[in-house]
Amino acid sequence: MLLFFKQNQDQRTLDMDTAVTMIHLLLHGSWSLLNDFLEFLQNSKYKVLNRDQWCNVLEFSRSILPDLSNYDEDGAWPVLMDEFVEWYRQKHPPQSSSA
C-alpha cells in the first residue's frame, strides 16, 4: 500500500499528515482504536512514518483486541506501537471493579 502514496521511488517514509490521512481512510469504521491512534500520532514526536511502522499499523489493528489485553510488550512491534499502548493506557486506565 505504501507504494501508492510515494511521490518518488526512493521515498521510504510518509510525512505524518499524509500518513494520518491514509490511515484514517483505510481503517475508518473497522478499528475501534482508530481515533485514539490518530490523536496519538498527531501529538507524538514522530514527523514521518516508515514502511515497517506503516505495515504494522494494519497488523496491529487486526490482531490486537480493543482493550489491548493481548498486547505483548515483549513482542516484535515497532517502538511506535509500544508508545501508543503506553499512551493509551495512561489516557484510559483500566476500570477497577469493586467486589
Short mmCIF file of N, CA and C in Angstrom, two decimals, residues 8-85:
data_model
loop_
_atom_site.label_atom_id
_atom_site.label_comp_id
_atom_site.label_asym_id
_atom_site.label_seq_id
_atom_site.Cartn_x
_atom_site.Cartn_y
_atom_site.Cartn_z
N ASN A 8 8.00 9.56 -5.04
CA ASN A 8 9.03 9.05 -5.93
C ASN A 8 9.48 7.68 -5.43
N GLN A 9 10.18 6.93 -6.27
CA GLN A 9 10.56 5.55 -5.93
C GLN A 9 11.54 5.45 -4.77
N ASP A 10 12.32 6.48 -4.54
CA ASP A 10 13.31 6.44 -3.48
C ASP A 10 12.75 6.79 -2.11
N GLN A 11 11.53 7.29 -2.07
CA GLN A 11 10.92 7.70 -0.80
C GLN A 11 10.67 6.48 0.08
N ARG A 12 11.13 6.55 1.34
CA ARG A 12 10.99 5.43 2.26
C ARG A 12 10.11 5.75 3.45
N THR A 13 9.56 6.95 3.46
CA THR A 13 8.69 7.37 4.56
C THR A 13 7.51 8.17 4.02
N LEU A 14 6.49 8.30 4.86
CA LEU A 14 5.37 9.19 4.58
C LEU A 14 5.38 10.28 5.62
N ASP A 15 5.15 11.52 5.19
CA ASP A 15 5.05 12.58 6.19
C ASP A 15 3.82 12.29 7.04
N MET A 16 3.82 12.78 8.27
CA MET A 16 2.79 12.41 9.23
C MET A 16 1.39 12.84 8.78
N ASP A 17 1.26 14.00 8.18
CA ASP A 17 -0.07 14.42 7.73
C ASP A 17 -0.64 13.45 6.70
N THR A 18 0.18 13.04 5.75
CA THR A 18 -0.26 12.08 4.74
C THR A 18 -0.55 10.74 5.38
N ALA A 19 0.31 10.29 6.27
CA ALA A 19 0.11 9.00 6.94
C ALA A 19 -1.20 9.00 7.72
N VAL A 20 -1.47 10.06 8.48
CA VAL A 20 -2.71 10.14 9.27
C VAL A 20 -3.93 10.09 8.34
N THR A 21 -3.88 10.82 7.25
CA THR A 21 -4.99 10.83 6.30
C THR A 21 -5.21 9.45 5.71
N MET A 22 -4.14 8.78 5.30
CA MET A 22 -4.26 7.47 4.68
C MET A 22 -4.72 6.41 5.68
N ILE A 23 -4.21 6.46 6.90
CA ILE A 23 -4.65 5.50 7.93
C ILE A 23 -6.14 5.70 8.21
N HIS A 24 -6.56 6.95 8.28
CA HIS A 24 -7.99 7.22 8.52
C HIS A 24 -8.83 6.65 7.38
N LEU A 25 -8.42 6.88 6.15
CA LEU A 25 -9.18 6.36 5.00
C LEU A 25 -9.22 4.84 4.99
N LEU A 26 -8.12 4.21 5.31
CA LEU A 26 -8.03 2.75 5.23
C LEU A 26 -8.72 2.04 6.39
N LEU A 27 -8.70 2.61 7.57
CA LEU A 27 -9.19 1.89 8.76
C LEU A 27 -10.48 2.45 9.35
N HIS A 28 -11.00 3.54 8.78
CA HIS A 28 -12.24 4.13 9.29
C HIS A 28 -13.37 3.10 9.28
N GLY A 29 -14.00 2.94 10.42
CA GLY A 29 -15.11 2.00 10.53
C GLY A 29 -14.72 0.57 10.80
N SER A 30 -13.42 0.29 10.82
CA SER A 30 -13.01 -1.09 11.05
C SER A 30 -12.07 -1.28 12.24
N TRP A 31 -11.70 -0.18 12.91
CA TRP A 31 -10.79 -0.29 14.06
C TRP A 31 -11.28 0.65 15.15
N SER A 32 -11.67 0.08 16.27
CA SER A 32 -12.25 0.88 17.34
C SER A 32 -11.24 1.84 17.99
N LEU A 33 -9.96 1.57 17.85
CA LEU A 33 -8.93 2.43 18.44
C LEU A 33 -8.41 3.49 17.47
N LEU A 34 -9.02 3.59 16.30
CA LEU A 34 -8.51 4.48 15.26
C LEU A 34 -8.39 5.92 15.73
N ASN A 35 -9.43 6.48 16.29
CA ASN A 35 -9.38 7.89 16.69
C ASN A 35 -8.30 8.13 17.74
N ASP A 36 -8.16 7.20 18.69
CA ASP A 36 -7.10 7.33 19.69
C ASP A 36 -5.73 7.25 19.03
N PHE A 37 -5.57 6.32 18.10
CA PHE A 37 -4.28 6.17 17.44
C PHE A 37 -3.92 7.42 16.64
N LEU A 38 -4.89 7.97 15.93
CA LEU A 38 -4.62 9.18 15.15
C LEU A 38 -4.30 10.35 16.06
N GLU A 39 -4.99 10.46 17.19
CA GLU A 39 -4.66 11.51 18.16
C GLU A 39 -3.24 11.34 18.67
N PHE A 40 -2.88 10.10 18.99
CA PHE A 40 -1.52 9.80 19.43
C PHE A 40 -0.50 10.24 18.38
N LEU A 41 -0.73 9.85 17.12
CA LEU A 41 0.22 10.21 16.06
C LEU A 41 0.35 11.72 15.91
N GLN A 42 -0.76 12.43 15.93
CA GLN A 42 -0.73 13.86 15.71
C GLN A 42 -0.04 14.61 16.85
N ASN A 43 0.00 14.01 18.02
CA ASN A 43 0.64 14.66 19.17
C ASN A 43 1.97 14.02 19.54
N SER A 44 2.47 13.14 18.70
CA SER A 44 3.71 12.43 19.00
C SER A 44 4.93 13.19 18.49
N LYS A 45 6.08 12.65 18.82
CA LYS A 45 7.34 13.24 18.36
C LYS A 45 7.64 12.87 16.91
N TYR A 46 6.87 11.93 16.36
CA TYR A 46 7.14 11.43 15.02
C TYR A 46 6.72 12.44 13.95
N LYS A 47 7.58 12.63 12.97
CA LYS A 47 7.31 13.53 11.85
C LYS A 47 6.99 12.76 10.58
N VAL A 48 7.41 11.49 10.55
CA VAL A 48 7.19 10.62 9.39
C VAL A 48 6.86 9.22 9.89
N LEU A 49 6.30 8.41 9.00
CA LEU A 49 6.05 7.00 9.26
C LEU A 49 6.85 6.22 8.25
N ASN A 50 7.66 5.26 8.73
CA ASN A 50 8.45 4.45 7.79
C ASN A 50 7.64 3.22 7.38
N ARG A 51 8.16 2.46 6.47
CA ARG A 51 7.43 1.31 5.91
C ARG A 51 7.10 0.28 6.98
N ASP A 52 8.03 -0.03 7.86
CA ASP A 52 7.78 -1.01 8.92
C ASP A 52 6.63 -0.54 9.82
N GLN A 53 6.66 0.72 10.21
CA GLN A 53 5.59 1.26 11.05
C GLN A 53 4.25 1.20 10.31
N TRP A 54 4.27 1.63 9.05
CA TRP A 54 3.05 1.63 8.24
C TRP A 54 2.43 0.24 8.17
N CYS A 55 3.22 -0.75 7.85
CA CYS A 55 2.72 -2.12 7.71
C CYS A 55 2.21 -2.67 9.05
N ASN A 56 2.86 -2.29 10.12
CA ASN A 56 2.48 -2.81 11.42
C ASN A 56 1.22 -2.16 11.99
N VAL A 57 0.87 -0.98 11.53
CA VAL A 57 -0.39 -0.37 11.97
C VAL A 57 -1.56 -1.26 11.56
N LEU A 58 -1.57 -1.72 10.33
CA LEU A 58 -2.64 -2.60 9.86
C LEU A 58 -2.64 -3.91 10.64
N GLU A 59 -1.49 -4.51 10.81
CA GLU A 59 -1.40 -5.78 11.55
C GLU A 59 -1.88 -5.59 12.99
N PHE A 60 -1.48 -4.51 13.62
CA PHE A 60 -1.90 -4.21 14.99
C PHE A 60 -3.42 -4.07 15.05
N SER A 61 -3.99 -3.35 14.11
CA SER A 61 -5.44 -3.11 14.11
C SER A 61 -6.22 -4.40 13.95
N ARG A 62 -5.64 -5.37 13.28
CA ARG A 62 -6.32 -6.64 13.03
C ARG A 62 -6.09 -7.68 14.12
N SER A 63 -4.98 -7.59 14.83
CA SER A 63 -4.64 -8.68 15.75
C SER A 63 -4.74 -8.33 17.23
N ILE A 64 -4.72 -7.05 17.57
CA ILE A 64 -4.76 -6.67 18.98
C ILE A 64 -6.19 -6.29 19.36
N LEU A 65 -6.66 -6.85 20.47
CA LEU A 65 -8.02 -6.60 20.94
C LEU A 65 -8.20 -5.13 21.35
N PRO A 66 -9.42 -4.62 21.26
CA PRO A 66 -9.67 -3.21 21.61
C PRO A 66 -9.25 -2.83 23.03
N ASP A 67 -9.26 -3.79 23.95
CA ASP A 67 -8.83 -3.47 25.32
C ASP A 67 -7.32 -3.68 25.52
N LEU A 68 -6.63 -4.04 24.43
CA LEU A 68 -5.17 -4.25 24.42
C LEU A 68 -4.73 -5.41 25.32
N SER A 69 -5.65 -6.24 25.74
CA SER A 69 -5.32 -7.32 26.69
C SER A 69 -4.39 -8.37 26.10
N ASN A 70 -4.35 -8.50 24.78
CA ASN A 70 -3.46 -9.48 24.17
C ASN A 70 -2.18 -8.84 23.60
N TYR A 71 -1.93 -7.61 23.98
CA TYR A 71 -0.71 -6.93 23.52
C TYR A 71 0.47 -7.45 24.33
N ASP A 72 1.48 -7.93 23.64
CA ASP A 72 2.70 -8.44 24.28
C ASP A 72 3.77 -7.36 24.24
N GLU A 73 4.07 -6.81 25.39
CA GLU A 73 5.07 -5.73 25.46
C GLU A 73 6.45 -6.19 25.04
N ASP A 74 6.69 -7.49 25.10
CA ASP A 74 7.98 -8.03 24.68
C ASP A 74 7.94 -8.54 23.24
N GLY A 75 6.84 -8.29 22.55
CA GLY A 75 6.70 -8.73 21.17
C GLY A 75 7.57 -7.92 20.23
N ALA A 76 7.43 -8.20 18.95
CA ALA A 76 8.29 -7.58 17.94
C ALA A 76 7.64 -6.37 17.29
N TRP A 77 6.76 -5.68 18.01
CA TRP A 77 6.13 -4.48 17.46
C TRP A 77 7.14 -3.34 17.39
N PRO A 78 6.98 -2.44 16.42
CA PRO A 78 7.84 -1.25 16.39
C PRO A 78 7.63 -0.41 17.66
N VAL A 79 8.62 0.35 18.02
CA VAL A 79 8.55 1.21 19.20
C VAL A 79 7.33 2.11 19.14
N LEU A 80 6.97 2.55 17.96
CA LEU A 80 5.79 3.39 17.79
C LEU A 80 4.56 2.74 18.42
N MET A 81 4.38 1.45 18.20
CA MET A 81 3.21 0.77 18.74
C MET A 81 3.32 0.60 20.25
N ASP A 82 4.53 0.33 20.75
CA ASP A 82 4.74 0.27 22.20
C ASP A 82 4.36 1.60 22.84
N GLU A 83 4.78 2.69 22.22
CA GLU A 83 4.49 4.01 22.75
C GLU A 83 2.99 4.33 22.68
N PHE A 84 2.33 3.87 21.63
CA PHE A 84 0.89 4.07 21.55
C PHE A 84 0.18 3.35 22.68
N VAL A 85 0.55 2.10 22.93
CA VAL A 85 -0.09 1.33 24.00
C VAL A 85 0.13 2.01 25.35
#
